[in-house]
PDB file of C-alpha atoms in Angstrom:
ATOM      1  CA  UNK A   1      55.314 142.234 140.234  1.00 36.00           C
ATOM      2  CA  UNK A   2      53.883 138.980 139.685  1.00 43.00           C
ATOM      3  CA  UNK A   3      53.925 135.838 141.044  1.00 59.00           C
ATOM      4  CA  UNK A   4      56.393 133.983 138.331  1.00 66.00           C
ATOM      5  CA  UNK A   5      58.037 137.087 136.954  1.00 78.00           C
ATOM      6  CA  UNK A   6      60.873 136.113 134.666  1.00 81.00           C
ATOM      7  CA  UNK A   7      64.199 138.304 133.518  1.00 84.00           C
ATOM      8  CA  UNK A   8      65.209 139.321 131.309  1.00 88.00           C
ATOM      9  CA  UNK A   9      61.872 139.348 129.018  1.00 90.00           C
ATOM     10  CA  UNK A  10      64.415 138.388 125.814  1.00 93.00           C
ATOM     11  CA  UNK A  11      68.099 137.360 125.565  1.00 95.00           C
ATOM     12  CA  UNK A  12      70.010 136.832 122.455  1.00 96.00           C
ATOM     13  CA  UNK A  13      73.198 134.985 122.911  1.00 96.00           C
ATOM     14  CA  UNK A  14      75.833 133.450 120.315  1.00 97.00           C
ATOM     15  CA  UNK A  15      76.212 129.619 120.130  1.00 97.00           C
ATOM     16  CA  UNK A  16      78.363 128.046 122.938  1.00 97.00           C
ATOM     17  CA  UNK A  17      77.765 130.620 125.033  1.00 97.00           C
ATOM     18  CA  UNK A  18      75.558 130.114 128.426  1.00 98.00           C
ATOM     19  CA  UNK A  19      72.181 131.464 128.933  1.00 97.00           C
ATOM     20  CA  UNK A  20      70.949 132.285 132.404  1.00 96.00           C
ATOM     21  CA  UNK A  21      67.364 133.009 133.146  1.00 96.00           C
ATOM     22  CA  UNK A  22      65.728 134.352 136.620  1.00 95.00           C
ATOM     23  CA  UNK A  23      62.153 134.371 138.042  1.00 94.00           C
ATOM     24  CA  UNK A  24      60.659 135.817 141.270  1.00 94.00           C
ATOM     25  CA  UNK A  25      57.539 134.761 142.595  1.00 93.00           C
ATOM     26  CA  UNK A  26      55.118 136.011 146.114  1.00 91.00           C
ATOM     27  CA  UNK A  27      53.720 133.462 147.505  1.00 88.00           C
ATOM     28  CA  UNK A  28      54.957 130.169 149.621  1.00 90.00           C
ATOM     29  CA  UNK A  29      55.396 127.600 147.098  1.00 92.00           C
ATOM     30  CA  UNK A  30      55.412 123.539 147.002  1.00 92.00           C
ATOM     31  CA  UNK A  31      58.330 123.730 143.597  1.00 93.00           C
ATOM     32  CA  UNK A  32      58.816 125.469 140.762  1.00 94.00           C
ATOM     33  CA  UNK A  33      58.786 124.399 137.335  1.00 95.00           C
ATOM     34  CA  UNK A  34      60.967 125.312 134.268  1.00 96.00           C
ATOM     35  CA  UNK A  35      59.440 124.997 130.754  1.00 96.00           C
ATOM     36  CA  UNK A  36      60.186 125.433 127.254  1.00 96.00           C
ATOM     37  CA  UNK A  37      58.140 126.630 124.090  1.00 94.00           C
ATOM     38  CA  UNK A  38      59.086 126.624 121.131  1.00 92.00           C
ATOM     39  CA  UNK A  39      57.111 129.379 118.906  1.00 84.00           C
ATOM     40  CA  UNK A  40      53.170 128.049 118.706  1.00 75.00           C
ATOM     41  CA  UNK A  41      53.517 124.804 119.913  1.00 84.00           C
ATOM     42  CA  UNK A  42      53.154 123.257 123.374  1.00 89.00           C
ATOM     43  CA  UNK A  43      55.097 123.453 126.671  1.00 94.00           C
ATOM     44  CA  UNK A  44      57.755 120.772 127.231  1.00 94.00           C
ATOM     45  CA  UNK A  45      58.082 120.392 130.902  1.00 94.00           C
ATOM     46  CA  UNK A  46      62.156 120.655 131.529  1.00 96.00           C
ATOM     47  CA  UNK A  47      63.103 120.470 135.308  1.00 95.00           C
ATOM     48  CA  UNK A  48      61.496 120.428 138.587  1.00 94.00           C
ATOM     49  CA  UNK A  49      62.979 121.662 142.137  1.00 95.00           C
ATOM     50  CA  UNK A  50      61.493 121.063 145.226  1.00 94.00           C
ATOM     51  CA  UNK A  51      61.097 123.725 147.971  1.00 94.00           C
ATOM     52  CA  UNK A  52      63.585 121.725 149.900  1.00 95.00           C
ATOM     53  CA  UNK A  53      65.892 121.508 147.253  1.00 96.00           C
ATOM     54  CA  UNK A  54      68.314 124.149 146.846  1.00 97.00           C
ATOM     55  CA  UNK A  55      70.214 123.137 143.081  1.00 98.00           C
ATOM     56  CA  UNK A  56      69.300 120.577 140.716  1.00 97.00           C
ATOM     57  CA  UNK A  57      70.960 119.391 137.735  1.00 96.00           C
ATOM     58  CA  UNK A  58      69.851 117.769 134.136  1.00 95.00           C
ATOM     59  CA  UNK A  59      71.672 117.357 131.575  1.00 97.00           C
ATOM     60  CA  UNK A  60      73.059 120.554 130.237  1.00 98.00           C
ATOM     61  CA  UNK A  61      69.941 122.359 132.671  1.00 98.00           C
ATOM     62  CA  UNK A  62      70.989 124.382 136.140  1.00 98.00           C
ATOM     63  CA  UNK A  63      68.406 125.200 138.130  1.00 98.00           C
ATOM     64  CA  UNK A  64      68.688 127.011 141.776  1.00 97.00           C
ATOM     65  CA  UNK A  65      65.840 127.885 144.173  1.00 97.00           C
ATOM     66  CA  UNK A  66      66.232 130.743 146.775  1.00 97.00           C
ATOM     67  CA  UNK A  67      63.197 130.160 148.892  1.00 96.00           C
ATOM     68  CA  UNK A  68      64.673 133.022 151.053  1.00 96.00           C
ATOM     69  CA  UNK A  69      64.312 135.607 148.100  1.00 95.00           C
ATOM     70  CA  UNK A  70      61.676 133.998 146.414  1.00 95.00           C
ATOM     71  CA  UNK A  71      63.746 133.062 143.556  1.00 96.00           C
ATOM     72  CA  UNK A  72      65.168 130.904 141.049  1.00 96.00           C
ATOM     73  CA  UNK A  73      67.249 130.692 138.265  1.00 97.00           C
ATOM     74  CA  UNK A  74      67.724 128.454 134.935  1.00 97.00           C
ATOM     75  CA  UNK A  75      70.954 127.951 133.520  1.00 98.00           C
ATOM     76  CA  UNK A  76      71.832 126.479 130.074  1.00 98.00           C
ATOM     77  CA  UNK A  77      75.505 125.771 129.212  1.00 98.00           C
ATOM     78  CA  UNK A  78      76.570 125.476 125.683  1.00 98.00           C
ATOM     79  CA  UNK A  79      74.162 126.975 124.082  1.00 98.00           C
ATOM     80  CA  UNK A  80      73.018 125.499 120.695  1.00 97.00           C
ATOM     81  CA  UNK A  81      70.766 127.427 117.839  1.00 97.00           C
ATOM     82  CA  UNK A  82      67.794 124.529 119.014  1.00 96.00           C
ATOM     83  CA  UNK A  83      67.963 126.195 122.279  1.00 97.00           C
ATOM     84  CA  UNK A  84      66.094 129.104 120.674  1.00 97.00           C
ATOM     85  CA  UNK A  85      62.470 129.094 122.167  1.00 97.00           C
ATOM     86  CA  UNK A  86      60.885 130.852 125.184  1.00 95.00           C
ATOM     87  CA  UNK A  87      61.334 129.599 128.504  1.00 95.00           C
ATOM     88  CA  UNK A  88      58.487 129.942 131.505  1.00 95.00           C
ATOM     89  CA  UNK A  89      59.176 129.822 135.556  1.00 95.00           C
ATOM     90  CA  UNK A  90      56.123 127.952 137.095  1.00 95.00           C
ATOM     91  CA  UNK A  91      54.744 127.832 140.552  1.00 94.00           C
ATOM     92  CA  UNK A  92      52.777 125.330 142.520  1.00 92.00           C
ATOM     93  CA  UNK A  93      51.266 126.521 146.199  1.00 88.00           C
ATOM     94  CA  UNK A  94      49.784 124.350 148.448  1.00 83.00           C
ATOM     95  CA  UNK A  95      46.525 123.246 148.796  1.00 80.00           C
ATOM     96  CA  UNK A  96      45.996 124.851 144.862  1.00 81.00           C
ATOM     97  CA  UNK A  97      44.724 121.628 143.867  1.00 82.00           C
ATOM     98  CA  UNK A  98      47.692 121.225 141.151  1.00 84.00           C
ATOM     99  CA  UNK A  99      47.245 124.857 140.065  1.00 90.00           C
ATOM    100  CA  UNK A 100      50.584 125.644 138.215  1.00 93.00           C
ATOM    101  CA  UNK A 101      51.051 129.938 137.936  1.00 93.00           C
ATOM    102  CA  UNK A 102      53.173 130.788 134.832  1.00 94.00           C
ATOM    103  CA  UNK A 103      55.232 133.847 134.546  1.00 92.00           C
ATOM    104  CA  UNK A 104      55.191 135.876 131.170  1.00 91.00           C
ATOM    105  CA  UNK A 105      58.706 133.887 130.108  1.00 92.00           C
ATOM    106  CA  UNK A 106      61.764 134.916 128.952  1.00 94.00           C
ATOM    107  CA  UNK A 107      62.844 135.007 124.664  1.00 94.00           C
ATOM    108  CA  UNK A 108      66.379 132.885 124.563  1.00 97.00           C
ATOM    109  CA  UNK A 109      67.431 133.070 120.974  1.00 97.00           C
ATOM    110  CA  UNK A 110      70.435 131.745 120.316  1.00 97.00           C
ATOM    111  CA  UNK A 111      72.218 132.185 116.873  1.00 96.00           C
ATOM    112  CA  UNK A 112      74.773 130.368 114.978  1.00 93.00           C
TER     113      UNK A 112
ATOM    114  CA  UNK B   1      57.338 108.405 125.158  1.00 79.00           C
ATOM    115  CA  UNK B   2      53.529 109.505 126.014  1.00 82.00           C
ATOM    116  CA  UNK B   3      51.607 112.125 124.937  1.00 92.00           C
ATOM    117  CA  UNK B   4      48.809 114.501 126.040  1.00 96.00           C
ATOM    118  CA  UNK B   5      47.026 114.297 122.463  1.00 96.00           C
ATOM    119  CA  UNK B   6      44.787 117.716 121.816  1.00 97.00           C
ATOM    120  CA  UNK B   7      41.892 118.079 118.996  1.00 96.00           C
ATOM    121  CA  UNK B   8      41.115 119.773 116.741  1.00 96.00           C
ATOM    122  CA  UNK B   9      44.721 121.531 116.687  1.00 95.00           C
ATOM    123  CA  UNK B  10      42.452 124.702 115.382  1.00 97.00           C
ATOM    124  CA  UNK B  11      38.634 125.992 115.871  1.00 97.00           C
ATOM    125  CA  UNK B  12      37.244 128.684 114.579  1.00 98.00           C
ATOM    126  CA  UNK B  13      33.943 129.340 115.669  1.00 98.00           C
ATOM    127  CA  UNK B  14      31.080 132.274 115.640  1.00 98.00           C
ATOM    128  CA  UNK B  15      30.293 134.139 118.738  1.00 98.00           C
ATOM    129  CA  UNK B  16      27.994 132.718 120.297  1.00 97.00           C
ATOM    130  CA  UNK B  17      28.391 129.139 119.584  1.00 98.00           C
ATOM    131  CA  UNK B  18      29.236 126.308 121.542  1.00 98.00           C
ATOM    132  CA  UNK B  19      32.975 124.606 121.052  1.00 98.00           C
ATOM    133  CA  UNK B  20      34.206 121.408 123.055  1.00 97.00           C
ATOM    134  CA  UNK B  21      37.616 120.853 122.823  1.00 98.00           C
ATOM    135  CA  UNK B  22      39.099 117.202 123.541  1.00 97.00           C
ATOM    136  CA  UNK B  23      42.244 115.973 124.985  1.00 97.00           C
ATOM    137  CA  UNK B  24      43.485 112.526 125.908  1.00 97.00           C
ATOM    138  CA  UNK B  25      45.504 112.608 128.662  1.00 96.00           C
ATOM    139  CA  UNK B  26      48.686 109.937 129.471  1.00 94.00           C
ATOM    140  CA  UNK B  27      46.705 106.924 130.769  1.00 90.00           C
ATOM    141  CA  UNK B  28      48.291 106.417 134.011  1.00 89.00           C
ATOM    142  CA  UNK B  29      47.952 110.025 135.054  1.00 92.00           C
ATOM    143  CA  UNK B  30      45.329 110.862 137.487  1.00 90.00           C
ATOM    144  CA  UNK B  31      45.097 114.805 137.595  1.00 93.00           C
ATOM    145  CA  UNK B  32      43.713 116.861 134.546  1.00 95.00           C
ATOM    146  CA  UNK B  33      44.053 120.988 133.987  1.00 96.00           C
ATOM    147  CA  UNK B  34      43.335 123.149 131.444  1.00 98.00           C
ATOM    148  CA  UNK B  35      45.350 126.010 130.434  1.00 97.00           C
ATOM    149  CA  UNK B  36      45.117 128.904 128.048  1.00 97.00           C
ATOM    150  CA  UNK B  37      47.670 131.379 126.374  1.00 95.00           C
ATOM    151  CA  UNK B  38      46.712 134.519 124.579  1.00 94.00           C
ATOM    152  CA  UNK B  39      48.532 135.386 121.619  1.00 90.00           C
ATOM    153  CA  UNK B  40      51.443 137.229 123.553  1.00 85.00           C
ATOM    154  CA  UNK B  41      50.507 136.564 126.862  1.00 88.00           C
ATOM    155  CA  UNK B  42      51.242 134.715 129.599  1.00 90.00           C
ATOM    156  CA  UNK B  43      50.098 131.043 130.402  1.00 94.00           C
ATOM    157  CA  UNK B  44      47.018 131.301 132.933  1.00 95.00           C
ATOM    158  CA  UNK B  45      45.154 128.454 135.033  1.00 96.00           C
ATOM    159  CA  UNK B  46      41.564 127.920 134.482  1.00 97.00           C
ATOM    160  CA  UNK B  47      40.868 124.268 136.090  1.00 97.00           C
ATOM    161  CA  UNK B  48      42.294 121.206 137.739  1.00 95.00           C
ATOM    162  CA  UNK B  49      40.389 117.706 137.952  1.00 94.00           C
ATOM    163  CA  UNK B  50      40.785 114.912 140.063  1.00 92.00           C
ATOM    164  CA  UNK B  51      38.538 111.668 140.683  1.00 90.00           C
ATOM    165  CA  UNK B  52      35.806 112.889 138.544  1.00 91.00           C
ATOM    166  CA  UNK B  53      35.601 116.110 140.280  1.00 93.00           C
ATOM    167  CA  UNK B  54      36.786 120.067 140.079  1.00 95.00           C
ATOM    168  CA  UNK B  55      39.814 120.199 142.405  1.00 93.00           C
ATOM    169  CA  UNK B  56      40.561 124.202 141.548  1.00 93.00           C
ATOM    170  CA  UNK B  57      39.367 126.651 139.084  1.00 95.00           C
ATOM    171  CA  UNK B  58      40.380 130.573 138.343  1.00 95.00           C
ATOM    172  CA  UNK B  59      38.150 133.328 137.989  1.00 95.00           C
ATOM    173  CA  UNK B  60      38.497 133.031 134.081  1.00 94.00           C
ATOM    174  CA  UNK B  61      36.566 129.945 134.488  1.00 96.00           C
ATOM    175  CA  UNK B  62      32.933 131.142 134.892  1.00 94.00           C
ATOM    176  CA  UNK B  63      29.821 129.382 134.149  1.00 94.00           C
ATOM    177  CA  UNK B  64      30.232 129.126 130.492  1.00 96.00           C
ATOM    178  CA  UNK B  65      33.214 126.579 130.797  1.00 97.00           C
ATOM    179  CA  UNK B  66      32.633 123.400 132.177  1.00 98.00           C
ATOM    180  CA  UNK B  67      34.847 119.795 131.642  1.00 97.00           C
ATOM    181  CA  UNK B  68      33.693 116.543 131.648  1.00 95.00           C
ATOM    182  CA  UNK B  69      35.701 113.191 131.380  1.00 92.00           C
ATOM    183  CA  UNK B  70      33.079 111.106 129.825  1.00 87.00           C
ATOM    184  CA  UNK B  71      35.268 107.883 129.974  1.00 87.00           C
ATOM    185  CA  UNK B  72      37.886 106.630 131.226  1.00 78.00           C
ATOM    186  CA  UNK B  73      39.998 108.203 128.199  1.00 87.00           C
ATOM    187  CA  UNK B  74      38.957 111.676 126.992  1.00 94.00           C
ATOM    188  CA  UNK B  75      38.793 115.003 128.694  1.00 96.00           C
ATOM    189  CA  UNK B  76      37.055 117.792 127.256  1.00 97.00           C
ATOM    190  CA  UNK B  77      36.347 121.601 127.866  1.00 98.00           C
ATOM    191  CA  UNK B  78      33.237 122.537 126.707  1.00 98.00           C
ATOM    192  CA  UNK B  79      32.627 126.631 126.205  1.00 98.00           C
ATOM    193  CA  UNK B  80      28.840 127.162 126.224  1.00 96.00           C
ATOM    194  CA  UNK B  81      28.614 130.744 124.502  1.00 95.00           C
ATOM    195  CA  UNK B  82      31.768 131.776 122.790  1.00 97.00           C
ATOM    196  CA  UNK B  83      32.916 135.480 123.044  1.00 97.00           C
ATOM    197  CA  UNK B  84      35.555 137.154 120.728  1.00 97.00           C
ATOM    198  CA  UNK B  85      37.885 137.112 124.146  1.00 96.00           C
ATOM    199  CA  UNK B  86      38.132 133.240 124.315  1.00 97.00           C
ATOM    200  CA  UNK B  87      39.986 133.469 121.565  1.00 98.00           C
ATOM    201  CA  UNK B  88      43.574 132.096 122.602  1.00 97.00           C
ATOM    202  CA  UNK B  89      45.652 128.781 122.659  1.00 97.00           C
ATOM    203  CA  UNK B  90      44.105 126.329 124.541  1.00 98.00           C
ATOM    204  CA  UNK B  91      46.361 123.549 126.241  1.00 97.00           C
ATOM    205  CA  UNK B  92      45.635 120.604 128.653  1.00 97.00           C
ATOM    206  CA  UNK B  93      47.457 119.016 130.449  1.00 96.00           C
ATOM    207  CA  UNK B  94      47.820 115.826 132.788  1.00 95.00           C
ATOM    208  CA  UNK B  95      50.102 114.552 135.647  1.00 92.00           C
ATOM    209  CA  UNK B  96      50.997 111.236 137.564  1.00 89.00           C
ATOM    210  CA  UNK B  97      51.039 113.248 141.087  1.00 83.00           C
ATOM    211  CA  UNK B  98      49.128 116.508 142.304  1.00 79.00           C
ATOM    212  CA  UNK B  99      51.667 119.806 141.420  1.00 73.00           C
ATOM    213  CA  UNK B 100      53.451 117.434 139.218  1.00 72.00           C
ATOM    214  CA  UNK B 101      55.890 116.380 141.797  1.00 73.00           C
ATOM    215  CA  UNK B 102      56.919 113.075 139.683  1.00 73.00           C
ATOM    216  CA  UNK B 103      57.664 114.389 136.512  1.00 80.00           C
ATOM    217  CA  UNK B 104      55.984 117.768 136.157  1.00 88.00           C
ATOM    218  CA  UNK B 105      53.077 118.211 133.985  1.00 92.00           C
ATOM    219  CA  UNK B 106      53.107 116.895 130.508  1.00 94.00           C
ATOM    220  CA  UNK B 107      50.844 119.675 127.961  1.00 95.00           C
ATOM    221  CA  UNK B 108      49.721 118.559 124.824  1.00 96.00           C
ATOM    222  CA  UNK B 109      50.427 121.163 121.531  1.00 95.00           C
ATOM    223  CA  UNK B 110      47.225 122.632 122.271  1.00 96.00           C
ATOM    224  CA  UNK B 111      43.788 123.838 120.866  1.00 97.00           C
ATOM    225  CA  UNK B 112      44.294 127.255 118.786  1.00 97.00           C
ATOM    226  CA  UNK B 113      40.479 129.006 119.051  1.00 98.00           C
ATOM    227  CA  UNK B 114      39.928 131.479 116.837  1.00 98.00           C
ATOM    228  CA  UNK B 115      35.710 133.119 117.185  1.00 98.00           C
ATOM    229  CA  UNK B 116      34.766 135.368 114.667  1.00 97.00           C
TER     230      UNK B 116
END
């Protein structure tokens, strides 16, 4: 796979309910990224963890980094319908010069 | 709260021709990328710039693409010769600290180029 592979590709959940979404990436990375867009429009940076940082928390936002498997893992609680957009991993190496490396994102919808 | 602002929000444009798409980046930022989406793909790198330079580019970023940041405000992406496979969403993006370690990177709601 690719680096910044997200799971599931789409996930439809009821309202209230938590959403959990995973990515995997290759190489040796400096953090990873979460992101959110909503259908045509821009990317809305969400959370950032560090490769030293293991869990990191905003508001209703869980984020984990396994550096060990490559990994990491968003978390909404309490879902809400505005929730509904798709929702990118993304990776920045060293000595990329700021290069960010998107995976192909994950569909949350999330209905009423 | 400050924005990345993007124009034109759409282009269409004949093979062939020459597009330069804008973007003003958050004043206090010092690094500059652009970033393009094809409809249904995924987000992909094509260059970073730093202190009037190239810092990193991809291999989608040939010699037809260039950027420029001709003041101290605007930063464009100029496509010399457009093809029918340029056609995609194009987004920059700027941030305070290289890999956006501050606050991540801040995108504006992109560039949709359409050639015909």
């Amino acid at each position: 796979s690719q680096q910044g592979e997200e799971d599931p590709q789409a996930l439809s959940i009821q309202e209230g309910e938590n959403a959990t979404m995973n990515c995997s990436y290759k190489t040796s990375i400096n953090n990873l990224q979460w992101y959110r867009q909503n259908s045509g429009r821009g990317l809305v940076h969400l959370i950032l963890i560090r490769s030293n940082e293991r869990e990191k928390h905003s508001g209703r936002l869980r984020v984990t980094l396994d550096t060990s498997k490559k990994s990491s893992s968003l978390l909404i609680t309490a879902s809400r319908a505005a929730d509904t957009a798709s929702y990118f991993c993304a990776t920045a190496g060293y000595n990329q010069g700021g290069k960010l490396i998107f995976g192909q994102g994950t569909e949350l919808s999330v209905k009423p | 709260e400050p924005e990345v602002t993007q124009t034109p929000s759409h282009q269409v444009t004949q093979m062939g021709q020459e597009v330069i798409l804008r973007c003003v980046p958050i004043s206090n930022h010092l690094y500059f990328y652009w970033y393009r989406q094809i409809l249904g793909q995924k987000v992909e790198f094509l260059v970073s710039f730093y202190n009037n330079e190239i810092s990193e580019k991809s291999e989608i970023f040939d010699d037809q693409f260039s950027v420029e940041r001709p003041d101290g405000s605007n930063f464009t992406l100029k496509i010399r010769s457009t093809k029918l496979e340029d056609s995609a969403m194009y987004f920059c993006a700027s941030s305070e600290a290289l890999t956006g370690m501050k606050e991540g990177y801040t995108f504006g709601s992109g560039t949709r180029l359409t050639v015909v």
